[in-house]
Amino acid sequence: MWTVDTEKLFTAYRIIGTKWTIHILCTLSQGPMKFSDIYVNVPSISEAILSKRLKELQSDHLVKRICLTHPSKIMYELTPKGAALAAFIPSLMDWFNKNIN
């Protein structure tokens, strides 16, 4: 029988339930991107909120920030943990299409 571990459930909800997380993970599942590319691909997000969310996703070990020196630029990519979570998104959309639409 499945038992609810409320601490784990609330941690998972905190991560995926925060606005923009799913959009950012979905966008980065296409591959490493510069901040500006993520910004263009996530509809209606402000630069300040995107920056904040990327920092939070980094601290949750879902996104990695990569500093390239030649030419000097910053890239973001999913960690294996982030990619595993992003792989869940199509199932969520499938559930929505079958049950809500």
Short mmCIF file of N, CA and C in Angstrom, two decimals:
data_model
loop_
_atom_site.label_atom_id
_atom_site.label_comp_id
_atom_site.label_asym_id
_atom_site.label_seq_id
_atom_site.Cartn_x
_atom_site.Cartn_y
_atom_site.Cartn_z
N MET A 1 0.84 -1.19 0.00
CA MET A 1 0.00 0.00 0.00
C MET A 1 0.88 1.25 0.00
N TRP A 2 0.46 2.25 -0.75
CA TRP A 2 1.19 3.50 -0.86
C TRP A 2 0.87 4.38 0.34
N THR A 3 1.90 4.90 0.98
CA THR A 3 1.70 5.79 2.12
C THR A 3 2.22 7.17 1.75
N VAL A 4 1.54 8.18 2.20
CA VAL A 4 1.95 9.55 1.91
C VAL A 4 3.02 9.98 2.90
N ASP A 5 4.17 10.35 2.37
CA ASP A 5 5.22 10.96 3.19
C ASP A 5 5.03 12.46 2.98
N THR A 6 4.34 13.10 3.91
CA THR A 6 3.93 14.49 3.71
C THR A 6 5.12 15.44 3.51
N GLU A 7 6.23 15.17 4.15
CA GLU A 7 7.39 16.05 3.98
C GLU A 7 7.88 16.00 2.53
N LYS A 8 7.98 14.80 1.99
CA LYS A 8 8.42 14.66 0.58
C LYS A 8 7.39 15.24 -0.37
N LEU A 9 6.13 15.02 -0.07
CA LEU A 9 5.06 15.55 -0.92
C LEU A 9 5.08 17.07 -0.94
N PHE A 10 5.24 17.70 0.22
CA PHE A 10 5.29 19.16 0.27
C PHE A 10 6.54 19.71 -0.40
N THR A 11 7.66 19.00 -0.30
CA THR A 11 8.88 19.43 -0.98
C THR A 11 8.69 19.37 -2.49
N ALA A 12 8.11 18.27 -2.97
CA ALA A 12 7.85 18.14 -4.41
C ALA A 12 6.90 19.24 -4.87
N TYR A 13 5.86 19.50 -4.08
CA TYR A 13 4.90 20.54 -4.46
C TYR A 13 5.57 21.91 -4.46
N ARG A 14 6.42 22.18 -3.49
CA ARG A 14 7.11 23.47 -3.44
C ARG A 14 7.92 23.68 -4.72
N ILE A 15 8.54 22.62 -5.19
CA ILE A 15 9.37 22.74 -6.39
C ILE A 15 8.51 22.89 -7.63
N ILE A 16 7.61 21.95 -7.89
CA ILE A 16 6.85 22.00 -9.14
C ILE A 16 5.65 22.93 -9.09
N GLY A 17 5.19 23.27 -7.90
CA GLY A 17 4.03 24.13 -7.77
C GLY A 17 4.34 25.60 -7.82
N THR A 18 5.61 25.96 -7.81
CA THR A 18 6.00 27.36 -7.87
C THR A 18 5.83 27.83 -9.31
N LYS A 19 5.21 28.98 -9.47
CA LYS A 19 4.92 29.51 -10.80
C LYS A 19 6.20 29.58 -11.63
N TRP A 20 6.10 29.18 -12.85
CA TRP A 20 7.14 29.20 -13.89
C TRP A 20 8.05 27.98 -13.89
N THR A 21 8.07 27.17 -12.85
CA THR A 21 8.99 26.03 -12.82
C THR A 21 8.77 25.10 -14.00
N ILE A 22 7.53 24.71 -14.24
CA ILE A 22 7.24 23.79 -15.34
C ILE A 22 7.65 24.40 -16.68
N HIS A 23 7.36 25.68 -16.88
CA HIS A 23 7.74 26.35 -18.13
C HIS A 23 9.26 26.36 -18.33
N ILE A 24 9.98 26.68 -17.26
CA ILE A 24 11.44 26.75 -17.36
C ILE A 24 12.03 25.37 -17.61
N LEU A 25 11.57 24.36 -16.89
CA LEU A 25 12.07 23.00 -17.09
C LEU A 25 11.76 22.51 -18.51
N CYS A 26 10.56 22.79 -18.97
CA CYS A 26 10.17 22.38 -20.32
C CYS A 26 11.06 23.07 -21.36
N THR A 27 11.31 24.34 -21.18
CA THR A 27 12.17 25.10 -22.11
C THR A 27 13.60 24.54 -22.10
N LEU A 28 14.14 24.30 -20.91
CA LEU A 28 15.52 23.80 -20.82
C LEU A 28 15.63 22.34 -21.24
N SER A 29 14.52 21.63 -21.32
CA SER A 29 14.59 20.24 -21.78
C SER A 29 14.97 20.17 -23.26
N GLN A 30 14.92 21.32 -23.95
CA GLN A 30 15.34 21.39 -25.35
C GLN A 30 16.86 21.49 -25.48
N GLY A 31 17.55 21.72 -24.37
CA GLY A 31 19.01 21.82 -24.38
C GLY A 31 19.48 23.06 -23.66
N PRO A 32 20.79 23.20 -23.47
CA PRO A 32 21.35 24.37 -22.78
C PRO A 32 20.97 25.66 -23.50
N MET A 33 20.71 26.70 -22.70
CA MET A 33 20.29 27.98 -23.27
C MET A 33 20.86 29.15 -22.48
N LYS A 34 21.00 30.26 -23.19
CA LYS A 34 21.35 31.52 -22.54
C LYS A 34 20.10 32.06 -21.85
N PHE A 35 20.31 32.94 -20.89
CA PHE A 35 19.22 33.58 -20.17
C PHE A 35 18.21 34.19 -21.15
N SER A 36 18.73 34.91 -22.14
CA SER A 36 17.85 35.60 -23.08
C SER A 36 16.99 34.63 -23.88
N ASP A 37 17.53 33.45 -24.19
CA ASP A 37 16.74 32.44 -24.91
C ASP A 37 15.63 31.86 -24.04
N ILE A 38 15.94 31.64 -22.78
CA ILE A 38 14.92 31.15 -21.85
C ILE A 38 13.83 32.21 -21.71
N TYR A 39 14.24 33.45 -21.55
CA TYR A 39 13.31 34.57 -21.38
C TYR A 39 12.33 34.65 -22.56
N VAL A 40 12.82 34.50 -23.77
CA VAL A 40 11.98 34.57 -24.96
C VAL A 40 10.99 33.39 -25.01
N ASN A 41 11.42 32.24 -24.52
CA ASN A 41 10.60 31.03 -24.62
C ASN A 41 9.61 30.82 -23.48
N VAL A 42 9.72 31.59 -22.42
CA VAL A 42 8.78 31.46 -21.29
C VAL A 42 7.84 32.66 -21.35
N PRO A 43 6.59 32.44 -21.73
CA PRO A 43 5.67 33.56 -21.96
C PRO A 43 5.33 34.34 -20.69
N SER A 44 5.35 35.64 -20.81
CA SER A 44 4.90 36.58 -19.77
C SER A 44 5.72 36.62 -18.49
N ILE A 45 6.92 36.07 -18.47
CA ILE A 45 7.75 36.12 -17.27
C ILE A 45 8.62 37.38 -17.33
N SER A 46 8.87 37.99 -16.19
CA SER A 46 9.77 39.15 -16.16
C SER A 46 11.20 38.65 -16.00
N GLU A 47 12.16 39.48 -16.36
CA GLU A 47 13.56 39.10 -16.22
C GLU A 47 13.92 38.87 -14.76
N ALA A 48 13.39 39.70 -13.87
CA ALA A 48 13.70 39.56 -12.43
C ALA A 48 13.17 38.23 -11.89
N ILE A 49 11.96 37.86 -12.26
CA ILE A 49 11.39 36.60 -11.78
C ILE A 49 12.14 35.42 -12.39
N LEU A 50 12.49 35.50 -13.68
CA LEU A 50 13.25 34.42 -14.30
C LEU A 50 14.58 34.23 -13.58
N SER A 51 15.26 35.32 -13.29
CA SER A 51 16.53 35.24 -12.58
C SER A 51 16.35 34.58 -11.21
N LYS A 52 15.32 35.00 -10.49
CA LYS A 52 15.04 34.43 -9.17
C LYS A 52 14.72 32.94 -9.27
N ARG A 53 13.88 32.56 -10.22
CA ARG A 53 13.50 31.15 -10.36
C ARG A 53 14.70 30.30 -10.76
N LEU A 54 15.55 30.80 -11.64
CA LEU A 54 16.75 30.04 -12.02
C LEU A 54 17.65 29.81 -10.82
N LYS A 55 17.80 30.82 -9.97
CA LYS A 55 18.61 30.66 -8.75
C LYS A 55 18.00 29.61 -7.83
N GLU A 56 16.67 29.63 -7.68
CA GLU A 56 16.00 28.63 -6.84
C GLU A 56 16.15 27.23 -7.41
N LEU A 57 16.01 27.11 -8.73
CA LEU A 57 16.16 25.80 -9.37
C LEU A 57 17.61 25.29 -9.27
N GLN A 58 18.55 26.23 -9.26
CA GLN A 58 19.95 25.83 -9.04
C GLN A 58 20.14 25.31 -7.62
N SER A 59 19.52 25.98 -6.66
CA SER A 59 19.69 25.55 -5.28
C SER A 59 18.96 24.22 -5.01
N ASP A 60 17.95 23.91 -5.83
CA ASP A 60 17.27 22.61 -5.75
C ASP A 60 17.98 21.54 -6.58
N HIS A 61 19.09 21.92 -7.22
CA HIS A 61 19.92 21.02 -8.04
C HIS A 61 19.17 20.49 -9.26
N LEU A 62 18.30 21.33 -9.82
CA LEU A 62 17.57 20.96 -11.03
C LEU A 62 18.15 21.63 -12.27
N VAL A 63 18.80 22.77 -12.07
CA VAL A 63 19.39 23.54 -13.16
C VAL A 63 20.84 23.85 -12.80
N LYS A 64 21.70 23.78 -13.82
CA LYS A 64 23.11 24.09 -13.62
C LYS A 64 23.45 25.33 -14.44
N ARG A 65 24.21 26.23 -13.83
CA ARG A 65 24.68 27.46 -14.48
C ARG A 65 26.10 27.19 -14.95
N ILE A 66 26.35 27.44 -16.23
CA ILE A 66 27.66 27.18 -16.82
C ILE A 66 28.24 28.50 -17.31
N CYS A 67 29.45 28.81 -16.86
CA CYS A 67 30.15 30.02 -17.30
C CYS A 67 31.15 29.64 -18.39
N LEU A 68 30.91 30.13 -19.59
CA LEU A 68 31.83 29.89 -20.70
C LEU A 68 32.71 31.13 -20.84
N THR A 69 34.00 30.92 -21.00
CA THR A 69 34.91 32.07 -21.03
C THR A 69 35.19 32.59 -22.43
N HIS A 70 35.09 31.74 -23.44
CA HIS A 70 35.40 32.19 -24.80
C HIS A 70 34.28 31.82 -25.74
N PRO A 71 33.43 32.66 -26.20
CA PRO A 71 33.24 34.02 -25.72
C PRO A 71 32.56 33.99 -24.36
N SER A 72 32.70 35.06 -23.63
CA SER A 72 32.17 35.13 -22.27
C SER A 72 30.64 35.13 -22.29
N LYS A 73 30.06 34.05 -21.77
CA LYS A 73 28.60 33.99 -21.67
C LYS A 73 28.20 32.96 -20.63
N ILE A 74 26.97 33.09 -20.18
CA ILE A 74 26.41 32.19 -19.17
C ILE A 74 25.35 31.33 -19.85
N MET A 75 25.40 30.04 -19.59
CA MET A 75 24.41 29.11 -20.12
C MET A 75 23.75 28.39 -18.95
N TYR A 76 22.53 27.96 -19.17
CA TYR A 76 21.81 27.17 -18.17
C TYR A 76 21.41 25.86 -18.80
N GLU A 77 21.49 24.79 -18.01
CA GLU A 77 21.05 23.49 -18.50
C GLU A 77 20.47 22.67 -17.36
N LEU A 78 19.67 21.69 -17.71
CA LEU A 78 19.10 20.81 -16.69
C LEU A 78 20.17 19.87 -16.16
N THR A 79 20.12 19.62 -14.89
CA THR A 79 20.95 18.57 -14.29
C THR A 79 20.24 17.24 -14.56
N PRO A 80 20.86 16.10 -14.29
CA PRO A 80 20.14 14.84 -14.44
C PRO A 80 18.85 14.81 -13.60
N LYS A 81 18.90 15.38 -12.41
CA LYS A 81 17.72 15.46 -11.55
C LYS A 81 16.64 16.33 -12.20
N GLY A 82 17.04 17.44 -12.80
CA GLY A 82 16.10 18.31 -13.50
C GLY A 82 15.52 17.65 -14.74
N ALA A 83 16.36 16.92 -15.46
CA ALA A 83 15.88 16.21 -16.66
C ALA A 83 14.87 15.13 -16.28
N ALA A 84 15.10 14.46 -15.16
CA ALA A 84 14.16 13.43 -14.70
C ALA A 84 12.81 14.06 -14.37
N LEU A 85 12.83 15.24 -13.76
CA LEU A 85 11.58 15.92 -13.44
C LEU A 85 10.91 16.43 -14.72
N ALA A 86 11.69 16.96 -15.64
CA ALA A 86 11.12 17.46 -16.90
C ALA A 86 10.49 16.34 -17.72
N ALA A 87 11.01 15.13 -17.57
CA ALA A 87 10.45 13.97 -18.29
C ALA A 87 9.02 13.67 -17.84
N PHE A 88 8.64 14.16 -16.68
CA PHE A 88 7.31 13.97 -16.12
C PHE A 88 6.27 14.89 -16.79
N ILE A 89 6.70 15.99 -17.39
CA ILE A 89 5.80 16.99 -17.94
C ILE A 89 4.89 16.43 -19.05
N PRO A 90 5.41 15.65 -20.01
CA PRO A 90 4.50 15.09 -21.02
C PRO A 90 3.39 14.21 -20.41
N SER A 91 3.69 13.48 -19.35
CA SER A 91 2.66 12.68 -18.69
C SER A 91 1.59 13.56 -18.07
N LEU A 92 2.00 14.67 -17.50
CA LEU A 92 1.07 15.63 -16.92
C LEU A 92 0.16 16.20 -18.01
N MET A 93 0.74 16.56 -19.15
CA MET A 93 -0.05 17.10 -20.25
C MET A 93 -0.99 16.03 -20.83
N ASP A 94 -0.53 14.79 -20.89
CA ASP A 94 -1.36 13.69 -21.37
C ASP A 94 -2.56 13.50 -20.44
N TRP A 95 -2.32 13.52 -19.15
CA TRP A 95 -3.41 13.40 -18.16
C TRP A 95 -4.41 14.55 -18.38
N PHE A 96 -3.90 15.75 -18.54
CA PHE A 96 -4.77 16.91 -18.75
C PHE A 96 -5.64 16.71 -19.99
N ASN A 97 -5.02 16.31 -21.10
CA ASN A 97 -5.76 16.14 -22.34
C ASN A 97 -6.83 15.05 -22.25
N LYS A 98 -6.57 14.01 -21.49
CA LYS A 98 -7.53 12.92 -21.35
C LYS A 98 -8.64 13.22 -20.35
N ASN A 99 -8.36 14.05 -19.36
CA ASN A 99 -9.30 14.22 -18.26
C ASN A 99 -9.92 15.61 -18.11
N ILE A 100 -9.28 16.61 -18.64
CA ILE A 100 -9.78 17.97 -18.44
C ILE A 100 -10.32 18.55 -19.75
N ASN A 101 -9.67 18.30 -20.82
CA ASN A 101 -10.08 18.84 -22.11
C ASN A 101 -11.32 18.18 -22.63
#
